[in-house]
Amino acid sequence: MEAGAQEILINQDESKVPAYTLPDPLQGADGKRITTSQQWLQHQRAAMLKLFAVNVYGRMPGKPRNMHFKVNSVDSSALGGKAIRRQVTILFSNAASAPSMDVLIYLPKFVKTPVPVFTGLNFYGNHTINADTGISLSTRWAMNDEQKGIVNNRATEASRGKDAGKWPVKEIISHGYGLVTAYYGDLEPDNPEGWKTGLRTPMNTELSINENEWGAIGAWAWGLSRIMDYLETDAAVDAKKVIITGHSRLGKACLWAAANDTRFAIVVSNNSGEGGAALSKRWFGETIERINTSFPHWFAPAYKQFNKHPDLLPVDQHILLALMAPRPLYVASAADDLWADPKGEFLGAKNAEPVYALFGKKGLEVSDVPPADHPVGETIRYHIRSGNHDFTLYDWQQYLNFSDKHFRKTNSND
Ligand code: GTR
């Protein structure tokens, strides 16, 4: 356990949750109520986004001027002939030692028109998401994990396919969707010193931002938008149908990316917990103080001022979720994942409803956490899966169905 983390009081007893007050996303700074979608889009949305940048995640820089792409390999007969596999490096500058990220793309071969794709970062390297030996083995720093085949902070051949359980590529492909992923450590190694070797230090001049104006989650989220930049150039991809997803800490990054970048058409948060979909003023599971102590590099330095005073934070995570409106949003919890506060994730989604309502969009339409494995809601959807903190086939099946439903609607102009 990290230094200091053990002294932080954690509550996992529902009867001990004290009363708390959520900020109202429809309350304008001038005291006026936001009553229309135009008012939300023209004024309030940017004001709310800024509160998250200033207090929670840090500033989000734009696209680097000299970014470019390099296609490293194309295999038009991958996964037993069912998929096209592309590996593309995104180089963030023209420098000889330019920071870069390696993107792995699988597209269904049987679909001839531009396809919708899921995109999200992975935890251990692209080669861990499938046993396909054509995937380049990541050579970057990785968290030591014997079970995942990571030794001396480097991936070994034994790590191939070790995280495939979270990435049902064949299921995704056979549903007519592509999958686009990159290793989050390409953007910033996940440790308190990671900012020195990730992109935050070498890119600070080019992006006009100091490394202490944002955090690791910001850097990971920024990388997701750079993937989107690439996808807009790939004729085989329907860039208007990109679903962004992420699990746990990468679910937090996914939400922050989608809040900033409305090119992502559908947003899927899987067990994102504290700093993700879960309310942080609700004292249950991980707290602001605990996350800032265990992971001091994740958020902007300003977030630490709320360690002992979540009540003073001018926003809460329901407002982050409201920033997805009117786009379809799926929030998922796991029943045994108390650390992520499933009820707090449900309430995050629930309290985003008033903003969706401005657009005439229906939210969860239930007031309590539904029974396990019973998804609820329309434009905002939620499920609590039975089992642990994980990204399972069940979760993916729900996201595929959700995306089918919403994309078909768009097609029919409904
Ligand atoms: C935990 C952390 C969570 C979540 C999780 C993960 O240790 O406390 O906020 O991000 O890691 O990413 O798996």
Short mmCIF file of C-alpha atoms and ligand atoms in Angstrom, two decimals:
data_model
loop_
_atom_site.label_atom_id
_atom_site.label_comp_id
_atom_site.label_asym_id
_atom_site.label_seq_id
_atom_site.Cartn_x
_atom_site.Cartn_y
_atom_site.Cartn_z
CA MET A 1 0.00 0.00 0.00
CA GLU A 2 1.22 3.49 -0.83
CA ALA A 3 2.54 5.77 1.92
CA GLY A 4 -0.25 7.56 3.74
CA ALA A 5 -3.01 5.60 2.02
CA GLN A 6 -3.74 3.45 5.06
CA GLU A 7 -4.73 6.42 7.25
CA ILE A 8 -7.49 7.49 4.89
CA LEU A 9 -10.89 6.42 6.11
CA ILE A 10 -12.86 4.40 3.56
CA ASN A 11 -16.57 3.65 3.85
CA GLN A 12 -18.29 0.69 2.19
CA ASP A 13 -21.43 0.69 4.29
CA GLU A 14 -24.46 2.25 2.59
CA SER A 15 -26.08 3.12 5.93
CA LYS A 16 -23.08 5.30 6.82
CA VAL A 17 -23.15 7.53 3.74
CA PRO A 18 -23.64 11.10 5.02
CA ALA A 19 -25.84 13.65 3.27
CA TYR A 20 -24.17 15.59 0.46
CA THR A 21 -25.23 18.26 -2.01
CA LEU A 22 -24.65 17.99 -5.73
CA PRO A 23 -23.98 21.11 -7.80
CA ASP A 24 -26.74 21.82 -10.31
CA PRO A 25 -25.53 21.62 -13.92
CA LEU A 26 -28.37 23.91 -15.00
CA GLN A 27 -27.47 26.77 -12.67
CA GLY A 28 -25.68 29.49 -14.63
CA ALA A 29 -22.84 31.48 -13.00
CA ASP A 30 -24.98 34.63 -13.34
CA GLY A 31 -27.72 33.02 -11.28
CA LYS A 32 -29.96 32.37 -14.31
CA ARG A 33 -31.34 28.90 -15.02
CA ILE A 34 -30.36 27.06 -18.17
CA THR A 35 -33.62 25.99 -19.78
CA THR A 36 -32.78 25.23 -23.41
CA SER A 37 -30.29 23.05 -25.27
CA GLN A 38 -29.02 26.21 -27.04
CA GLN A 39 -28.18 27.88 -23.74
CA TRP A 40 -26.42 24.71 -22.65
CA LEU A 41 -24.41 24.42 -25.86
CA GLN A 42 -23.62 28.13 -26.19
CA HIS A 43 -22.64 29.00 -22.62
CA GLN A 44 -23.04 26.47 -19.89
CA ARG A 45 -21.27 23.52 -21.46
CA ALA A 46 -17.99 25.40 -21.88
CA ALA A 47 -18.26 26.85 -18.37
CA MET A 48 -18.74 23.36 -16.87
CA LEU A 49 -15.92 21.87 -18.95
CA LYS A 50 -13.62 24.62 -17.71
CA LEU A 51 -14.46 23.85 -14.08
CA PHE A 52 -13.25 20.27 -14.65
CA ALA A 53 -10.08 21.50 -16.36
CA VAL A 54 -9.29 23.97 -13.58
CA ASN A 55 -10.18 21.79 -10.59
CA VAL A 56 -9.85 18.14 -11.63
CA TYR A 57 -8.05 16.99 -14.78
CA GLY A 58 -6.05 20.01 -15.93
CA ARG A 59 -6.00 21.86 -19.20
CA MET A 60 -6.46 19.91 -22.44
CA PRO A 61 -4.07 21.04 -25.18
CA GLY A 62 -4.93 20.80 -28.89
CA LYS A 63 -3.56 18.85 -31.80
CA PRO A 64 0.19 19.25 -32.43
CA ARG A 65 1.02 21.05 -35.65
CA ASN A 66 3.55 18.52 -36.89
CA MET A 67 1.75 15.34 -35.96
CA HIS A 68 1.91 12.68 -38.65
CA PHE A 69 1.07 9.03 -39.20
CA LYS A 70 3.13 6.07 -40.35
CA VAL A 71 1.44 2.86 -41.45
CA ASN A 72 3.75 0.07 -40.32
CA SER A 73 1.89 -3.00 -41.44
CA VAL A 74 -1.32 -4.14 -43.08
CA ASP A 75 -2.53 -7.73 -43.04
CA SER A 76 -5.72 -8.19 -45.03
CA SER A 77 -6.18 -11.72 -43.81
CA ALA A 78 -5.85 -11.50 -40.04
CA LEU A 79 -7.76 -13.52 -37.42
CA GLY A 80 -8.25 -16.51 -39.67
CA GLY A 81 -9.18 -14.35 -42.67
CA LYS A 82 -12.01 -12.53 -40.89
CA ALA A 83 -10.26 -9.21 -40.31
CA ILE A 84 -7.93 -6.61 -41.73
CA ARG A 85 -5.20 -5.68 -39.25
CA ARG A 86 -3.41 -2.35 -39.52
CA GLN A 87 -0.66 -1.06 -37.25
CA VAL A 88 -0.13 2.68 -37.41
CA THR A 89 2.28 4.87 -35.46
CA ILE A 90 1.13 8.38 -34.59
CA LEU A 91 4.20 10.63 -34.27
CA PHE A 92 3.45 13.76 -32.29
CA SER A 93 6.20 15.96 -33.75
CA ASN A 94 8.90 16.08 -36.42
CA ALA A 95 11.73 15.61 -33.93
CA ALA A 96 13.96 12.57 -34.48
CA SER A 97 12.95 11.33 -31.02
CA ALA A 98 9.31 12.37 -31.41
CA PRO A 99 6.96 10.96 -28.76
CA SER A 100 4.60 8.54 -30.45
CA MET A 101 1.86 5.99 -29.95
CA ASP A 102 1.31 2.69 -31.73
CA VAL A 103 -2.25 2.08 -32.79
CA LEU A 104 -3.62 -1.39 -33.50
CA ILE A 105 -6.67 -1.58 -35.75
CA TYR A 106 -8.87 -4.56 -36.62
CA LEU A 107 -11.58 -4.06 -39.21
CA PRO A 108 -14.21 -6.62 -40.24
CA LYS A 109 -13.36 -7.94 -43.67
CA PHE A 110 -16.91 -8.81 -44.65
CA VAL A 111 -18.08 -5.18 -44.47
CA LYS A 112 -17.23 -3.17 -47.57
CA THR A 113 -18.52 0.25 -46.48
CA PRO A 114 -16.75 2.43 -43.86
CA VAL A 115 -17.31 0.76 -40.50
CA PRO A 116 -18.15 2.03 -37.03
CA VAL A 117 -15.33 1.33 -34.56
CA PHE A 118 -14.79 1.02 -30.83
CA THR A 119 -11.70 2.76 -29.57
CA GLY A 120 -10.04 2.59 -26.18
CA LEU A 121 -6.65 2.33 -24.52
CA ASN A 122 -5.25 -0.93 -23.15
CA PHE A 123 -3.31 -1.64 -19.95
CA TYR A 124 -0.36 -3.82 -21.00
CA GLY A 125 0.48 -3.27 -24.68
CA ASN A 126 -1.34 -3.93 -27.95
CA HIS A 127 0.09 -7.44 -28.20
CA THR A 128 -1.70 -8.42 -24.97
CA ILE A 129 -5.21 -7.88 -26.34
CA ASN A 130 -5.04 -10.88 -28.70
CA ALA A 131 -2.70 -13.83 -29.24
CA ASP A 132 -2.29 -12.79 -32.93
CA THR A 133 1.50 -13.07 -33.40
CA GLY A 134 1.42 -10.39 -36.09
CA ILE A 135 0.92 -7.70 -33.43
CA SER A 136 4.20 -5.90 -32.63
CA LEU A 137 5.41 -6.58 -29.10
CA SER A 138 5.43 -3.35 -27.09
CA THR A 139 8.95 -2.31 -26.04
CA ARG A 140 7.80 0.44 -23.67
CA TRP A 141 7.88 0.63 -19.89
CA ALA A 142 5.10 -1.47 -18.37
CA MET A 143 3.96 -2.22 -14.84
CA ASN A 144 5.65 -5.40 -13.59
CA ASP A 145 3.15 -8.25 -13.57
CA GLU A 146 4.33 -11.83 -13.72
CA GLN A 147 0.89 -13.15 -14.66
CA LYS A 148 0.77 -10.81 -17.63
CA GLY A 149 4.31 -11.69 -18.73
CA ILE A 150 5.80 -8.30 -17.83
CA VAL A 151 9.30 -8.69 -16.34
CA ASN A 152 11.73 -5.89 -15.38
CA ASN A 153 9.11 -3.41 -16.61
CA ARG A 154 9.21 -4.84 -20.16
CA ALA A 155 6.82 -7.12 -22.02
CA THR A 156 8.09 -10.59 -22.92
CA GLU A 157 6.79 -12.95 -25.63
CA ALA A 158 4.88 -14.68 -22.83
CA SER A 159 2.66 -11.60 -22.51
CA ARG A 160 1.02 -12.09 -25.93
CA GLY A 161 -2.76 -12.36 -25.57
CA LYS A 162 -2.54 -12.12 -21.76
CA ASP A 163 -5.32 -9.53 -21.54
CA ALA A 164 -7.47 -11.01 -24.33
CA GLY A 165 -10.32 -11.63 -21.87
CA LYS A 166 -11.04 -7.89 -21.87
CA TRP A 167 -10.99 -7.62 -25.67
CA PRO A 168 -13.38 -9.99 -27.49
CA VAL A 169 -12.08 -9.01 -30.91
CA LYS A 170 -13.86 -11.77 -32.85
CA GLU A 171 -17.21 -10.86 -31.30
CA ILE A 172 -16.69 -7.18 -32.16
CA ILE A 173 -15.62 -7.94 -35.73
CA SER A 174 -18.46 -10.37 -36.40
CA HIS A 175 -20.89 -7.68 -35.23
CA GLY A 176 -19.59 -5.45 -38.04
CA TYR A 177 -17.51 -3.13 -35.87
CA GLY A 178 -13.81 -2.39 -35.92
CA LEU A 179 -11.58 -2.20 -32.85
CA VAL A 180 -8.90 0.44 -32.42
CA THR A 181 -6.59 0.39 -29.41
CA ALA A 182 -3.27 1.69 -28.15
CA TYR A 183 -1.19 1.11 -25.04
CA TYR A 184 -1.74 3.89 -22.48
CA GLY A 185 1.93 3.70 -21.45
CA ASP A 186 2.89 5.03 -24.89
CA LEU A 187 1.40 8.34 -23.76
CA GLU A 188 2.58 8.30 -20.17
CA PRO A 189 3.99 5.49 -18.04
CA ASP A 190 1.62 5.00 -15.12
CA ASN A 191 3.83 5.99 -12.20
CA PRO A 192 4.54 9.26 -10.38
CA GLU A 193 7.70 9.84 -12.47
CA GLY A 194 5.96 8.98 -15.74
CA TRP A 195 5.52 12.61 -16.78
CA LYS A 196 9.28 12.84 -17.35
CA THR A 197 9.37 10.14 -20.02
CA GLY A 198 5.81 10.35 -21.34
CA LEU A 199 4.68 13.06 -23.74
CA ARG A 200 3.99 15.76 -21.15
CA THR A 201 7.64 16.84 -20.90
CA PRO A 202 8.92 16.62 -24.49
CA MET A 203 5.73 18.14 -25.93
CA ASN A 204 5.33 21.08 -23.55
CA THR A 205 6.67 23.73 -25.94
CA GLU A 206 4.85 22.39 -28.97
CA LEU A 207 1.56 22.11 -27.04
CA SER A 208 2.10 25.33 -25.03
CA ILE A 209 1.45 23.66 -21.71
CA ASN A 210 3.62 22.98 -18.68
CA GLU A 211 3.72 19.44 -17.42
CA ASN A 212 2.15 20.50 -14.10
CA GLU A 213 -0.90 22.04 -15.80
CA TRP A 214 -2.34 18.59 -16.48
CA GLY A 215 -1.95 14.99 -15.29
CA ALA A 216 -1.59 11.44 -16.57
CA ILE A 217 -5.34 11.04 -17.15
CA GLY A 218 -5.19 14.21 -19.24
CA ALA A 219 -2.31 12.81 -21.30
CA TRP A 220 -4.13 9.50 -21.86
CA ALA A 221 -7.31 11.34 -22.84
CA TRP A 222 -5.37 13.60 -25.20
CA GLY A 223 -3.99 10.47 -26.90
CA LEU A 224 -7.52 9.23 -27.53
CA SER A 225 -8.26 12.41 -29.46
CA ARG A 226 -5.11 11.87 -31.53
CA ILE A 227 -6.43 8.41 -32.41
CA MET A 228 -9.60 10.15 -33.55
CA ASP A 229 -7.48 12.49 -35.71
CA TYR A 230 -6.02 9.43 -37.39
CA LEU A 231 -9.40 7.72 -37.81
CA GLU A 232 -10.69 10.77 -39.67
CA THR A 233 -8.06 10.04 -42.33
CA ASP A 234 -8.80 6.32 -42.68
CA ALA A 235 -11.32 5.75 -45.48
CA ALA A 236 -12.25 2.31 -44.17
CA VAL A 237 -13.56 3.84 -40.93
CA ASP A 238 -16.78 5.77 -40.44
CA ALA A 239 -15.36 8.59 -38.32
CA LYS A 240 -18.89 9.75 -37.46
CA LYS A 241 -19.44 6.43 -35.70
CA VAL A 242 -16.58 6.11 -33.27
CA ILE A 243 -17.50 4.68 -29.88
CA ILE A 244 -15.02 5.57 -27.15
CA THR A 245 -14.63 3.20 -24.24
CA GLY A 246 -12.32 2.38 -21.36
CA HIS A 247 -12.12 0.30 -18.23
CA SER A 248 -11.36 1.61 -14.77
CA ARG A 249 -8.58 4.26 -14.86
CA LEU A 250 -8.88 4.13 -18.65
CA GLY A 251 -12.63 4.66 -18.25
CA LYS A 252 -11.77 7.90 -16.46
CA ALA A 253 -9.53 8.87 -19.40
CA CYS A 254 -12.29 7.91 -21.84
CA LEU A 255 -14.80 10.20 -20.13
CA TRP A 256 -12.40 13.13 -19.98
CA ALA A 257 -11.54 12.65 -23.67
CA ALA A 258 -15.20 12.50 -24.70
CA ALA A 259 -16.09 15.54 -22.58
CA ASN A 260 -13.52 17.57 -24.52
CA ASP A 261 -13.92 15.99 -27.91
CA THR A 262 -17.44 15.74 -29.26
CA ARG A 263 -16.29 13.82 -32.34
CA PHE A 264 -16.75 10.64 -30.30
CA ALA A 265 -20.30 9.61 -31.16
CA ILE A 266 -21.05 7.20 -28.30
CA VAL A 267 -19.40 7.07 -24.87
CA VAL A 268 -19.02 3.87 -22.83
CA SER A 269 -17.61 3.94 -19.30
CA ASN A 270 -16.78 0.53 -17.85
CA ASN A 271 -16.26 0.42 -14.05
CA SER A 272 -14.61 3.87 -14.13
CA GLY A 273 -15.29 4.64 -10.45
CA GLU A 274 -13.77 7.59 -8.59
CA GLY A 275 -12.74 10.36 -10.98
CA GLY A 276 -14.86 8.59 -13.62
CA ALA A 277 -18.62 8.06 -13.44
CA ALA A 278 -18.92 7.78 -9.63
CA LEU A 279 -19.95 10.79 -7.57
CA SER A 280 -17.02 12.03 -5.53
CA LYS A 281 -19.00 13.90 -2.88
CA ARG A 282 -20.67 10.61 -1.92
CA TRP A 283 -18.53 8.99 0.75
CA PHE A 284 -18.40 5.39 -0.45
CA GLY A 285 -15.45 3.40 -1.81
CA GLU A 286 -12.44 5.26 -3.16
CA THR A 287 -12.27 8.95 -2.23
CA ILE A 288 -10.58 12.00 -3.73
CA GLU A 289 -7.98 11.93 -0.96
CA ARG A 290 -7.27 8.27 -1.46
CA ILE A 291 -6.95 8.44 -5.25
CA ASN A 292 -4.69 11.51 -5.03
CA THR A 293 -2.52 9.71 -2.47
CA SER A 294 -2.25 6.37 -4.27
CA PHE A 295 -1.93 7.97 -7.71
CA PRO A 296 -0.54 11.49 -7.21
CA HIS A 297 0.19 11.81 -10.93
CA TRP A 298 -3.29 11.12 -12.33
CA PHE A 299 -5.07 14.44 -11.87
CA ALA A 300 -4.06 18.11 -12.05
CA PRO A 301 -2.27 19.31 -8.88
CA ALA A 302 -5.28 21.56 -8.13
CA TYR A 303 -7.45 18.49 -7.44
CA LYS A 304 -5.50 17.78 -4.24
CA GLN A 305 -6.98 20.85 -2.58
CA PHE A 306 -10.25 18.91 -2.34
CA ASN A 307 -8.69 15.90 -0.58
CA LYS A 308 -10.25 16.84 2.75
CA HIS A 309 -13.06 18.93 1.25
CA PRO A 310 -14.96 17.18 -1.53
CA ASP A 311 -17.88 19.42 -0.54
CA LEU A 312 -15.98 22.47 -1.85
CA LEU A 313 -15.49 21.03 -5.33
CA PRO A 314 -17.66 23.17 -7.65
CA VAL A 315 -18.56 20.15 -9.80
CA ASP A 316 -19.24 16.45 -9.39
CA GLN A 317 -19.04 13.61 -11.85
CA HIS A 318 -22.70 13.75 -12.94
CA ILE A 319 -21.76 17.01 -14.65
CA LEU A 320 -18.88 15.30 -16.45
CA LEU A 321 -21.40 12.74 -17.70
CA ALA A 322 -23.78 15.54 -18.69
CA LEU A 323 -21.02 16.90 -20.95
CA MET A 324 -21.64 13.86 -23.18
CA ALA A 325 -25.17 15.09 -24.01
CA PRO A 326 -26.90 14.61 -26.35
CA ARG A 327 -24.66 11.67 -27.34
CA PRO A 328 -25.61 8.16 -26.22
CA LEU A 329 -23.84 7.32 -22.96
CA TYR A 330 -23.45 3.93 -21.31
CA VAL A 331 -22.27 3.67 -17.71
CA ALA A 332 -21.55 0.20 -16.31
CA SER A 333 -20.70 -1.06 -12.84
CA ALA A 334 -19.93 -4.47 -11.34
CA ALA A 335 -21.77 -5.70 -8.26
CA ASP A 336 -18.67 -6.76 -6.30
CA ASP A 337 -16.68 -3.69 -7.31
CA LEU A 338 -17.52 -1.67 -4.20
CA TRP A 339 -14.26 0.27 -4.50
CA ALA A 340 -15.68 1.95 -7.64
CA ASP A 341 -19.01 2.64 -5.84
CA PRO A 342 -21.60 1.11 -8.20
CA LYS A 343 -24.42 3.14 -6.67
CA GLY A 344 -22.34 6.32 -7.03
CA GLU A 345 -21.83 5.45 -10.72
CA PHE A 346 -25.58 4.92 -11.13
CA LEU A 347 -26.28 8.26 -9.43
CA GLY A 348 -23.70 9.97 -11.64
CA ALA A 349 -25.65 8.78 -14.69
CA LYS A 350 -29.02 9.53 -13.08
CA ASN A 351 -28.11 13.12 -12.24
CA ALA A 352 -26.96 13.78 -15.80
CA GLU A 353 -30.59 13.31 -16.93
CA PRO A 354 -31.71 16.98 -16.67
CA VAL A 355 -29.12 17.99 -19.30
CA TYR A 356 -30.17 15.16 -21.64
CA ALA A 357 -33.77 16.25 -21.10
CA LEU A 358 -32.93 19.66 -22.62
CA PHE A 359 -32.34 17.76 -25.87
CA GLY A 360 -35.51 15.70 -25.48
CA LYS A 361 -33.43 12.61 -24.73
CA LYS A 362 -34.51 9.97 -22.29
CA GLY A 363 -32.20 8.88 -19.50
CA LEU A 364 -32.35 5.92 -17.13
CA GLU A 365 -36.02 6.39 -16.20
CA VAL A 366 -35.64 4.42 -12.97
CA SER A 367 -34.74 5.92 -9.61
CA ASP A 368 -32.82 3.02 -8.07
CA VAL A 369 -29.96 0.78 -9.07
CA PRO A 370 -31.57 -2.00 -11.16
CA PRO A 371 -31.08 -5.70 -10.37
CA ALA A 372 -27.81 -7.22 -11.55
CA ASP A 373 -27.55 -7.95 -15.28
CA HIS A 374 -30.66 -5.91 -16.17
CA PRO A 375 -29.62 -2.88 -18.23
CA VAL A 376 -31.91 0.17 -18.03
CA GLY A 377 -32.29 3.45 -19.93
CA GLU A 378 -32.32 4.76 -23.42
CA THR A 379 -29.91 7.54 -24.40
CA ILE A 380 -28.25 7.14 -21.01
CA ARG A 381 -28.01 3.46 -20.25
CA TYR A 382 -26.73 1.65 -17.17
CA HIS A 383 -26.09 -1.86 -15.96
CA ILE A 384 -24.63 -3.46 -12.90
CA ARG A 385 -23.08 -6.75 -13.95
CA SER A 386 -22.75 -9.53 -11.42
CA GLY A 387 -19.14 -10.20 -10.51
CA ASN A 388 -15.89 -8.31 -10.11
CA HIS A 389 -14.13 -5.25 -11.42
CA ASP A 390 -13.55 -6.35 -15.02
CA PHE A 391 -14.38 -5.76 -18.68
CA THR A 392 -16.22 -8.91 -19.74
CA LEU A 393 -17.93 -10.36 -22.79
CA TYR A 394 -21.28 -9.58 -21.14
CA ASP A 395 -20.30 -5.90 -20.93
CA TRP A 396 -19.17 -5.82 -24.56
CA GLN A 397 -22.37 -7.50 -25.74
CA GLN A 398 -24.41 -4.74 -24.09
CA TYR A 399 -22.25 -2.03 -25.71
CA LEU A 400 -22.57 -3.66 -29.14
CA ASN A 401 -26.35 -3.81 -28.84
CA PHE A 402 -26.51 -0.24 -27.54
CA SER A 403 -24.40 0.99 -30.46
CA ASP A 404 -26.48 -0.98 -32.98
CA LYS A 405 -29.60 0.65 -31.67
CA HIS A 406 -28.31 4.21 -31.73
CA PHE A 407 -26.50 4.05 -35.04
CA ARG A 408 -29.49 2.54 -36.74
CA LYS A 409 -31.56 5.40 -35.35
CA THR A 410 -29.17 7.96 -36.78
CA ASN A 411 -29.36 6.23 -40.15
CA SER A 412 -33.12 6.41 -40.21
CA ASN A 413 -33.04 10.07 -39.08
CA ASP A 414 -35.08 9.20 -36.02
C1 GTR B 1 -7.46 1.16 -8.62
C2 GTR B 1 -7.87 2.60 -8.49
C3 GTR B 1 -9.14 2.81 -9.24
C4 GTR B 1 -9.12 2.21 -10.63
C5 GTR B 1 -8.35 0.90 -10.71
C6 GTR B 1 -7.94 0.44 -12.11
O1 GTR B 1 -6.37 0.85 -7.88
O2 GTR B 1 -8.02 2.89 -7.13
O3 GTR B 1 -9.47 4.18 -9.26
O4 GTR B 1 -8.64 3.12 -11.53
O5 GTR B 1 -7.19 0.95 -9.98
O6 GTR B 1 -7.61 1.24 -12.97
O7 GTR B 1 -7.94 -0.77 -12.31
#
